[in-house]
Amino acid sequence: MIARQCDPDCAHEEALITGTLALTGECLYIDNAESGALTALWPFGTQWQPDPPAVVLPDGAAIAVGDQFDGGGGYHTVADLGAFTDQQEVLDKASACTLDETPEIAVIQTY
């Protein structure tokens, strides 16, 4: 899932988002041994690479499924994602991929 572009004046959150990139069905997670698997909302301009499966960040860096991810951002519920995207498809996917045991979304803003 991809967020909309942030204007130059928007503030970035500073929570650490770390874990292994995991793919289950059509859902991507940042899986952390301490906090569990969290659905990720990626920065505007992020692309999906199907083969080999990887997230390609706006700067061109690829994070393959199984790779460690270390970044920053914040943790939000699906109800709060309107501040980051106005795309209904993204909101629906976030809701469908959110896990009961970890209902927050990791909103990735720096990497």
GROMACS .gro file of N, CA and C in nm:
model
  333
    1MET      N    1   0.084  -0.117   0.000
    1MET     CA    2   0.000   0.000   0.000
    1MET      C    3   0.088   0.123   0.000
    2ILE      N    4   0.046   0.224  -0.072
    2ILE     CA    5   0.130   0.342  -0.090
    2ILE      C    6   0.056   0.467  -0.047
    3ALA      N    7   0.122   0.549   0.031
    3ALA     CA    8   0.066   0.675   0.078
    3ALA      C    9   0.077   0.782  -0.030
    4ARG      N   10   0.005   0.892  -0.009
    4ARG     CA   11   0.019   1.003  -0.103
    4ARG      C   12   0.146   1.079  -0.069
    5GLN      N   13   0.187   1.162  -0.164
    5GLN     CA   14   0.310   1.237  -0.146
    5GLN      C   15   0.292   1.343  -0.038
    6CYS      N   16   0.392   1.356   0.045
    6CYS     CA   17   0.392   1.455   0.153
    6CYS      C   18   0.449   1.585   0.099
    7ASP      N   19   0.384   1.698   0.129
    7ASP     CA   20   0.441   1.825   0.084
    7ASP      C   21   0.566   1.857   0.165
    8PRO      N   22   0.648   1.951   0.118
    8PRO     CA   23   0.777   1.976   0.185
    8PRO      C   24   0.765   2.021   0.330
    9ASP      N   25   0.651   2.077   0.369
    9ASP     CA   26   0.636   2.128   0.506
    9ASP      C   27   0.580   2.026   0.604
   10CYS      N   28   0.543   1.908   0.556
   10CYS     CA   29   0.479   1.814   0.648
   10CYS      C   30   0.582   1.756   0.745
   11ALA      N   31   0.537   1.733   0.867
   11ALA     CA   32   0.626   1.679   0.970
   11ALA      C   33   0.634   1.527   0.956
   12HIS      N   34   0.750   1.474   0.984
   12HIS     CA   35   0.768   1.329   0.981
   12HIS      C   36   0.771   1.277   1.124
   13GLU      N   37   0.708   1.164   1.144
   13GLU     CA   38   0.710   1.100   1.274
   13GLU      C   39   0.846   1.032   1.294
   14GLU      N   40   0.877   0.999   1.419
   14GLU     CA   41   1.011   0.951   1.449
   14GLU      C   42   1.016   0.813   1.515
   15ALA      N   43   0.909   0.735   1.508
   15ALA     CA   44   0.912   0.601   1.565
   15ALA      C   45   0.999   0.511   1.477
   16LEU      N   46   1.068   0.417   1.539
   16LEU     CA   47   1.146   0.320   1.464
   16LEU      C   48   1.053   0.211   1.412
   17ILE      N   49   1.073   0.174   1.287
   17ILE     CA   50   0.999   0.064   1.225
   17ILE      C   51   1.104  -0.034   1.174
   18THR      N   52   1.113  -0.149   1.239
   18THR     CA   53   1.214  -0.246   1.201
   18THR      C   54   1.154  -0.387   1.199
   19GLY      N   55   1.208  -0.469   1.114
   19GLY     CA   56   1.166  -0.608   1.108
   19GLY      C   57   1.196  -0.666   0.971
   20THR      N   58   1.153  -0.788   0.952
   20THR     CA   59   1.174  -0.860   0.828
   20THR      C   60   1.054  -0.840   0.737
   21LEU      N   61   1.078  -0.812   0.609
   21LEU     CA   62   0.968  -0.798   0.514
   21LEU      C   63   0.909  -0.937   0.488
   22ALA      N   64   0.780  -0.949   0.512
   22ALA     CA   65   0.711  -1.077   0.495
   22ALA      C   66   0.591  -1.060   0.403
   23LEU      N   67   0.563  -1.160   0.323
   23LEU     CA   68   0.450  -1.160   0.231
   23LEU      C   69   0.362  -1.280   0.264
   24THR      N   70   0.236  -1.253   0.294
   24THR     CA   71   0.138  -1.358   0.320
   24THR      C   72   0.019  -1.330   0.228
   25GLY      N   73  -0.001  -1.416   0.130
   25GLY     CA   74  -0.106  -1.390   0.031
   25GLY      C   75  -0.072  -1.263  -0.045
   26GLU      N   76  -0.162  -1.166  -0.042
   26GLU     CA   77  -0.139  -1.038  -0.108
   26GLU      C   78  -0.103  -0.928  -0.009
   27CYS      N   79  -0.068  -0.965   0.113
   27CYS     CA   80  -0.040  -0.866   0.218
   27CYS      C   81   0.108  -0.866   0.255
   28LEU      N   82   0.166  -0.747   0.263
   28LEU     CA   83   0.304  -0.728   0.306
   28LEU      C   84   0.306  -0.685   0.451
   29TYR      N   85   0.400  -0.740   0.525
   29TYR     CA   86   0.413  -0.708   0.667
   29TYR      C   87   0.560  -0.678   0.700
   30ILE      N   88   0.579  -0.598   0.802
   30ILE     CA   89   0.708  -0.581   0.866
   30ILE      C   90   0.698  -0.666   0.992
   31ASP      N   91   0.769  -0.778   0.994
   31ASP     CA   92   0.758  -0.874   1.104
   31ASP      C   93   0.872  -0.853   1.202
   32ASN      N   94   0.835  -0.816   1.324
   32ASN     CA   95   0.932  -0.789   1.429
   32ASN      C   96   0.908  -0.888   1.542
   33ALA      N   97   1.013  -0.952   1.590
   33ALA     CA   98   1.000  -1.055   1.693
   33ALA      C   99   0.933  -1.003   1.820
   34GLU      N  100   0.953  -0.875   1.854
   34GLU     CA  101   0.894  -0.820   1.976
   34GLU      C  102   0.751  -0.768   1.957
   35SER      N  103   0.725  -0.699   1.845
   35SER     CA  104   0.594  -0.636   1.828
   35SER      C  105   0.501  -0.713   1.737
   36GLY      N  106   0.549  -0.816   1.670
   36GLY     CA  107   0.466  -0.895   1.581
   36GLY      C  108   0.468  -0.840   1.439
   37ALA      N  109   0.381  -0.892   1.355
   37ALA     CA  110   0.373  -0.852   1.215
   37ALA      C  111   0.280  -0.732   1.202
   38LEU      N  112   0.330  -0.627   1.137
   38LEU     CA  113   0.251  -0.506   1.115
   38LEU      C  114   0.234  -0.482   0.967
   39THR      N  115   0.113  -0.449   0.926
   39THR     CA  116   0.087  -0.407   0.790
   39THR      C  117   0.164  -0.278   0.766
   40ALA      N  118   0.219  -0.261   0.647
   40ALA     CA  119   0.299  -0.141   0.616
   40ALA      C  120   0.230  -0.053   0.513
   41LEU      N  121   0.233   0.077   0.537
   41LEU     CA  122   0.192   0.177   0.439
   41LEU      C  123   0.321   0.244   0.393
   42TRP      N  124   0.355   0.225   0.266
   42TRP     CA  125   0.483   0.269   0.212
   42TRP      C  126   0.474   0.411   0.158
   43PRO      N  127   0.587   0.481   0.148
   43PRO     CA  128   0.588   0.618   0.097
   43PRO      C  129   0.542   0.625  -0.050
   44PHE      N  130   0.490   0.741  -0.087
   44PHE     CA  131   0.450   0.768  -0.224
   44PHE      C  132   0.569   0.742  -0.317
   45GLY      N  133   0.543   0.675  -0.427
   45GLY     CA  134   0.648   0.643  -0.523
   45GLY      C  135   0.705   0.503  -0.508
   46THR      N  136   0.664   0.432  -0.402
   46THR     CA  137   0.709   0.295  -0.381
   46THR      C  138   0.639   0.205  -0.483
   47GLN      N  139   0.710   0.105  -0.534
   47GLN     CA  140   0.657   0.012  -0.633
   47GLN      C  141   0.673  -0.131  -0.584
   48TRP      N  142   0.594  -0.222  -0.639
   48TRP     CA  143   0.607  -0.364  -0.611
   48TRP      C  144   0.678  -0.431  -0.728
   49GLN      N  145   0.777  -0.513  -0.697
   49GLN     CA  146   0.849  -0.593  -0.796
   49GLN      C  147   0.809  -0.738  -0.773
   50PRO      N  148   0.738  -0.800  -0.870
   50PRO     CA  149   0.689  -0.936  -0.847
   50PRO      C  150   0.796  -1.046  -0.851
   51ASP      N  151   0.904  -1.027  -0.929
   51ASP     CA  152   1.000  -1.135  -0.942
   51ASP      C  153   1.143  -1.081  -0.946
   52PRO      N  154   1.224  -1.107  -0.847
   52PRO     CA  155   1.187  -1.168  -0.720
   52PRO      C  156   1.106  -1.070  -0.637
   53PRO      N  157   1.016  -1.120  -0.550
   53PRO     CA  158   0.926  -1.034  -0.476
   53PRO      C  159   1.001  -0.934  -0.388
   54ALA      N  160   0.975  -0.805  -0.413
   54ALA     CA  161   1.045  -0.701  -0.339
   54ALA      C  162   0.967  -0.570  -0.346
   55VAL      N  163   0.987  -0.487  -0.246
   55VAL     CA  164   0.938  -0.350  -0.246
   55VAL      C  165   1.051  -0.265  -0.302
   56VAL      N  166   1.020  -0.179  -0.399
   56VAL     CA  167   1.120  -0.088  -0.454
   56VAL      C  168   1.084   0.053  -0.407
   57LEU      N  169   1.170   0.108  -0.324
   57LEU     CA  170   1.145   0.239  -0.264
   57LEU      C  171   1.166   0.350  -0.367
   58PRO      N  172   1.115   0.471  -0.339
   58PRO     CA  173   1.126   0.580  -0.436
   58PRO      C  174   1.269   0.611  -0.482
   59ASP      N  175   1.369   0.581  -0.398
   59ASP     CA  176   1.508   0.606  -0.438
   59ASP      C  177   1.568   0.492  -0.519
   60GLY      N  178   1.486   0.386  -0.547
   60GLY     CA  179   1.532   0.273  -0.626
   60GLY      C  180   1.585   0.156  -0.546
   61ALA      N  181   1.603   0.174  -0.416
   61ALA     CA  182   1.650   0.063  -0.332
   61ALA      C  183   1.540  -0.042  -0.321
   62ALA      N  184   1.579  -0.169  -0.332
   62ALA     CA  185   1.483  -0.279  -0.324
   62ALA      C  186   1.499  -0.353  -0.191
   63ILE      N  187   1.387  -0.387  -0.132
   63ILE     CA  188   1.384  -0.468  -0.010
   63ILE      C  189   1.310  -0.595  -0.046
   64ALA      N  190   1.382  -0.705  -0.053
   64ALA     CA  191   1.323  -0.832  -0.091
   64ALA      C  192   1.249  -0.895   0.026
   65VAL      N  193   1.150  -0.975  -0.004
   65VAL     CA  194   1.082  -1.052   0.099
   65VAL      C  195   1.188  -1.135   0.171
   66GLY      N  196   1.188  -1.127   0.303
   66GLY     CA  197   1.288  -1.195   0.384
   66GLY      C  198   1.400  -1.105   0.430
   67ASP      N  199   1.416  -0.988   0.368
   67ASP     CA  200   1.521  -0.893   0.406
   67ASP      C  201   1.480  -0.815   0.531
   68GLN      N  202   1.579  -0.768   0.603
   68GLN     CA  203   1.559  -0.681   0.718
   68GLN      C  204   1.527  -0.540   0.668
   69PHE      N  205   1.428  -0.475   0.730
   69PHE     CA  206   1.396  -0.336   0.700
   69PHE      C  207   1.416  -0.253   0.826
   70ASP      N  208   1.481  -0.140   0.813
   70ASP     CA  209   1.499  -0.046   0.922
   70ASP      C  210   1.462   0.092   0.871
   71GLY      N  211   1.359   0.151   0.930
   71GLY     CA  212   1.315   0.282   0.887
   71GLY      C  213   1.248   0.357   0.999
   72GLY      N  214   1.177   0.462   0.963
   72GLY     CA  215   1.110   0.543   1.062
   72GLY      C  216   0.973   0.584   1.013
   73GLY      N  217   0.891   0.630   1.106
   73GLY     CA  218   0.756   0.672   1.073
   73GLY      C  219   0.671   0.671   1.197
   74GLY      N  220   0.551   0.615   1.185
   74GLY     CA  221   0.460   0.610   1.298
   74GLY      C  222   0.366   0.492   1.288
   75TYR      N  223   0.292   0.472   1.396
   75TYR     CA  224   0.197   0.360   1.404
   75TYR      C  225   0.057   0.417   1.419
   76HIS      N  226  -0.034   0.370   1.332
   76HIS     CA  227  -0.170   0.425   1.330
   76HIS      C  228  -0.271   0.314   1.305
   77THR      N  229  -0.395   0.339   1.344
   77THR     CA  230  -0.503   0.248   1.311
   77THR      C  231  -0.551   0.278   1.170
   78VAL      N  232  -0.626   0.186   1.112
   78VAL     CA  233  -0.682   0.207   0.978
   78VAL      C  234  -0.768   0.334   0.977
   79ALA      N  235  -0.840   0.360   1.084
   79ALA     CA  236  -0.926   0.478   1.090
   79ALA      C  237  -0.847   0.608   1.080
   80ASP      N  238  -0.719   0.607   1.113
   80ASP     CA  239  -0.635   0.728   1.109
   80ASP      C  240  -0.560   0.746   0.977
   81LEU      N  241  -0.573   0.654   0.884
   81LEU     CA  242  -0.491   0.659   0.763
   81LEU      C  243  -0.532   0.768   0.664
   82GLY      N  244  -0.648   0.829   0.683
   82GLY     CA  245  -0.691   0.937   0.595
   82GLY      C  246  -0.594   1.053   0.592
   83ALA      N  247  -0.513   1.068   0.695
   83ALA     CA  248  -0.412   1.173   0.697
   83ALA      C  249  -0.296   1.141   0.603
   84PHE      N  250  -0.286   1.014   0.559
   84PHE     CA  251  -0.173   0.972   0.477
   84PHE      C  252  -0.211   0.933   0.334
   85THR      N  253  -0.336   0.899   0.313
   85THR     CA  254  -0.381   0.862   0.178
   85THR      C  255  -0.530   0.891   0.165
   86ASP      N  256  -0.570   0.929   0.043
   86ASP     CA  257  -0.712   0.947   0.015
   86ASP      C  258  -0.760   0.843  -0.087
   87GLN      N  259  -0.678   0.743  -0.112
   87GLN     CA  260  -0.712   0.639  -0.208
   87GLN      C  261  -0.790   0.527  -0.138
   88GLN      N  262  -0.916   0.512  -0.175
   88GLN     CA  263  -1.001   0.414  -0.112
   88GLN      C  264  -0.947   0.272  -0.126
   89GLU      N  265  -0.885   0.242  -0.240
   89GLU     CA  266  -0.826   0.110  -0.261
   89GLU      C  267  -0.718   0.080  -0.156
   90VAL      N  268  -0.637   0.180  -0.122
   90VAL     CA  269  -0.532   0.164  -0.022
   90VAL      C  270  -0.594   0.142   0.115
   91LEU      N  271  -0.697   0.220   0.148
   91LEU     CA  272  -0.764   0.206   0.277
   91LEU      C  273  -0.830   0.069   0.290
   92ASP      N  274  -0.892   0.022   0.183
   92ASP     CA  275  -0.955  -0.110   0.185
   92ASP      C  276  -0.851  -0.221   0.203
   93LYS      N  277  -0.737  -0.208   0.134
   93LYS     CA  278  -0.632  -0.309   0.144
   93LYS      C  279  -0.572  -0.309   0.285
   94ALA      N  280  -0.554  -0.190   0.342
   94ALA     CA  281  -0.501  -0.181   0.479
   94ALA      C  282  -0.595  -0.251   0.575
   95SER      N  283  -0.722  -0.229   0.559
   95SER     CA  284  -0.820  -0.292   0.647
   95SER      C  285  -0.820  -0.444   0.630
   96ALA      N  286  -0.811  -0.491   0.505
   96ALA     CA  287  -0.813  -0.635   0.478
   96ALA      C  288  -0.686  -0.704   0.529
   97CYS      N  289  -0.573  -0.633   0.532
   97CYS     CA  290  -0.446  -0.694   0.571
   97CYS      C  291  -0.411  -0.677   0.718
   98THR      N  292  -0.483  -0.593   0.788
   98THR     CA  293  -0.453  -0.571   0.930
   98THR      C  294  -0.485  -0.696   1.010
   99LEU      N  295  -0.392  -0.733   1.095
   99LEU     CA  296  -0.408  -0.853   1.178
   99LEU      C  297  -0.471  -0.818   1.312
  100ASP      N  298  -0.555  -0.907   1.363
  100ASP     CA  299  -0.622  -0.883   1.491
  100ASP      C  300  -0.523  -0.864   1.605
  101GLU      N  301  -0.414  -0.941   1.604
  101GLU     CA  302  -0.319  -0.935   1.715
  101GLU      C  303  -0.229  -0.811   1.708
  102THR      N  304  -0.217  -0.748   1.590
  102THR     CA  305  -0.141  -0.624   1.575
  102THR      C  306  -0.220  -0.530   1.484
  103PRO      N  307  -0.320  -0.461   1.540
  103PRO     CA  308  -0.412  -0.383   1.457
  103PRO      C  309  -0.356  -0.251   1.404
  104GLU      N  310  -0.235  -0.216   1.441
  104GLU     CA  311  -0.179  -0.091   1.392
  104GLU      C  312  -0.111  -0.109   1.256
  105ILE      N  313  -0.106   0.001   1.182
  105ILE     CA  314  -0.038   0.006   1.053
  105ILE      C  315   0.094   0.080   1.074
  106ALA      N  316   0.203   0.027   1.022
  106ALA     CA  317   0.332   0.095   1.025
  106ALA      C  318   0.337   0.190   0.905
  107VAL      N  319   0.327   0.320   0.931
  107VAL     CA  320   0.331   0.421   0.824
  107VAL      C  321   0.478   0.462   0.807
  108ILE      N  322   0.538   0.413   0.701
  108ILE     CA  323   0.681   0.434   0.678
  108ILE      C  324   0.702   0.569   0.610
  109GLN      N  325   0.786   0.650   0.672
  109GLN     CA  326   0.812   0.784   0.618
  109GLN      C  327   0.959   0.806   0.586
  110THR      N  328   1.048   0.734   0.651
  110THR     CA  329   1.191   0.745   0.620
  110THR      C  330   1.249   0.605   0.611
  111TYR      N  331   1.355   0.593   0.532
  111TYR     CA  332   1.418   0.462   0.511
  111TYR      C  333   1.563   0.479   0.479
   0.00000   0.00000   0.00000
